[in-house]
Amino acid sequence: MIPSDLVVIAPGDVLAMFRRCGTGPREGLIRRARALSEGEWMHIEPPEAGLPIMRDDLLILADALARFEEAHGVFRRVGTSAGKSNDWGGFYGTMILRIFRSGLPEKQADLVGEMQEWFIASSADGDAPDESMIRKRIRPIWRMLHAEA
């Protein structure tokens, strides 16, 4: 029997299609699937052929994506209140100590990320300014330090 509705696909059947380097094939063969509400896998016959599927036809349900993002910290939490005052004095002090103790990171984006994490850890509500605001504060210092090197 070939499934005709949304199904769960065995990850091993499509994993090669999603290589990080982007070189994976655009199509693959599904050999196992199960209904969303079922626990048992249905084997698609004949196993040597499988059911062809294109990478663009695969979907990830929003709640599954949200669970993955939350479990793996995919997105940094960004503040939503534009009028909120941030501890820029603490920011500069922490950044100076970081550079003094460990030097500059290889990329400016790494320092921006570290400082955003500092805001999240230091605020009572886990809020932080967005990356562009932090980058604007770091950029002139970054340029001056690189000009001196």
Coordinates of C-alpha atoms in Angstrom, one line a residue:
M1 CA 0.0 0.0 0.0
I2 CA 1.3 3.5 -0.9
P3 CA 0.5 6.3 1.6
S4 CA -1.7 9.1 0.2
D5 CA -1.7 11.5 3.1
L6 CA 0.8 13.2 5.3
V7 CA 3.1 10.6 6.7
V8 CA 6.2 10.3 8.8
I9 CA 9.2 9.3 6.7
A10 CA 12.1 7.3 8.2
P11 CA 14.9 9.8 8.5
G12 CA 17.5 7.4 7.1
D13 CA 15.6 7.3 3.8
V14 CA 16.0 11.0 3.1
L15 CA 19.1 12.1 5.2
A16 CA 21.5 12.2 2.3
M17 CA 19.2 14.8 0.6
F18 CA 20.0 17.3 3.4
R19 CA 23.8 17.4 3.6
R20 CA 25.2 20.5 5.2
C21 CA 27.4 21.3 2.2
G22 CA 24.4 21.3 -0.1
T23 CA 25.7 18.5 -2.4
G24 CA 23.0 16.0 -1.5
P25 CA 20.7 14.6 -4.3
R26 CA 17.5 16.4 -5.0
E27 CA 15.5 13.1 -5.0
G28 CA 15.5 9.9 -3.0
L29 CA 13.6 6.7 -2.4
I30 CA 11.3 6.2 0.6
R31 CA 11.2 2.7 1.8
R32 CA 9.4 3.1 5.1
A33 CA 6.6 5.5 6.2
R34 CA 4.0 5.6 8.9
A35 CA 0.8 7.5 9.4
L36 CA 1.1 10.5 11.8
S37 CA -1.0 8.8 14.4
E38 CA 0.5 5.3 14.0
G39 CA 3.5 3.8 15.7
E40 CA 4.3 1.0 13.2
W41 CA 6.3 1.5 10.0
M42 CA 4.8 0.5 6.7
H43 CA 7.4 -1.0 4.3
I44 CA 6.9 0.2 0.7
E45 CA 7.2 -2.7 -1.7
P46 CA 9.2 -3.7 -3.5
P47 CA 12.1 -2.6 -1.2
E48 CA 14.7 -2.3 -3.9
A49 CA 12.7 0.3 -5.7
G50 CA 10.9 2.4 -3.0
L51 CA 8.8 5.4 -3.6
P52 CA 10.6 8.3 -5.4
I53 CA 10.3 11.7 -3.7
M54 CA 11.8 15.1 -4.5
R55 CA 13.4 17.1 -1.7
D56 CA 11.1 20.0 -2.5
D57 CA 8.1 17.8 -1.8
L58 CA 9.1 17.1 1.8
L59 CA 7.4 19.1 4.6
I60 CA 8.2 19.5 8.3
L61 CA 5.2 20.2 10.5
A62 CA 5.4 23.6 12.4
D63 CA 5.1 22.0 15.8
A64 CA 7.9 19.5 15.1
L65 CA 10.1 22.4 13.9
A66 CA 9.3 24.5 17.0
R67 CA 10.2 21.6 19.3
F68 CA 13.5 21.1 17.4
E69 CA 14.4 24.8 17.5
E70 CA 13.6 24.9 21.3
A71 CA 15.6 21.7 22.1
H72 CA 18.7 22.8 20.1
G73 CA 18.6 26.6 20.8
V74 CA 18.5 27.3 17.1
F75 CA 17.5 31.0 17.4
R76 CA 18.8 33.5 19.9
R77 CA 16.1 35.3 21.8
V78 CA 15.8 38.8 20.7
G79 CA 14.1 41.7 22.6
T80 CA 10.8 43.0 21.3
S81 CA 10.5 46.3 23.2
A82 CA 12.2 49.1 21.2
G83 CA 11.9 51.5 24.1
K84 CA 13.5 49.3 26.7
S85 CA 16.8 50.6 28.2
N86 CA 19.7 48.2 28.0
D87 CA 22.8 47.9 30.2
W88 CA 25.2 49.4 27.7
G89 CA 27.7 50.2 30.5
G90 CA 27.8 46.6 31.6
F91 CA 28.0 45.6 27.9
Y92 CA 31.1 47.7 27.3
G93 CA 32.7 46.6 30.6
T94 CA 32.1 42.9 29.7
M95 CA 33.3 43.3 26.2
I96 CA 36.5 45.0 27.4
L97 CA 37.2 42.2 29.9
R98 CA 36.5 39.6 27.2
I99 CA 39.0 41.2 24.8
F100 CA 41.6 41.8 27.5
R101 CA 41.4 38.2 28.8
S102 CA 40.9 36.2 25.5
G103 CA 41.7 38.6 22.7
L104 CA 39.4 39.3 19.8
P105 CA 37.5 36.4 18.3
E106 CA 38.2 35.6 14.6
K107 CA 35.0 37.2 13.4
Q108 CA 33.0 40.3 14.5
A109 CA 29.8 38.2 14.3
D110 CA 31.2 35.9 17.0
L111 CA 31.7 38.8 19.4
V112 CA 28.2 40.1 18.5
G113 CA 26.8 36.7 19.4
E114 CA 28.7 36.5 22.6
M115 CA 27.5 39.9 23.7
Q116 CA 23.9 39.1 22.8
E117 CA 24.2 36.0 25.0
W118 CA 25.6 38.2 27.8
F119 CA 22.5 40.5 27.5
I120 CA 20.2 37.4 27.7
A121 CA 22.0 36.0 30.7
S122 CA 22.2 39.4 32.5
S123 CA 18.7 40.6 32.1
A124 CA 15.9 39.6 34.4
D125 CA 13.5 38.6 31.6
G126 CA 16.1 37.1 29.2
D127 CA 15.6 40.0 26.8
A128 CA 18.4 41.3 24.6
P129 CA 18.8 44.0 21.9
D130 CA 18.8 42.8 18.3
E131 CA 22.1 41.9 16.7
S132 CA 22.2 45.0 14.5
M133 CA 22.0 47.3 17.5
I134 CA 24.9 45.4 19.2
R135 CA 26.9 45.3 16.0
K136 CA 26.6 49.1 15.7
R137 CA 28.2 49.5 19.1
I138 CA 30.9 47.0 18.4
R139 CA 31.8 48.0 14.8
P140 CA 33.9 51.2 15.6
I141 CA 35.8 49.5 18.4
W142 CA 36.4 46.4 16.1
R143 CA 37.8 48.7 13.3
M144 CA 40.0 50.6 15.7
L145 CA 41.5 47.4 17.2
H146 CA 42.1 45.9 13.7
A147 CA 43.7 49.2 12.5
E148 CA 46.2 48.9 15.4
A149 CA 47.1 45.3 14.8

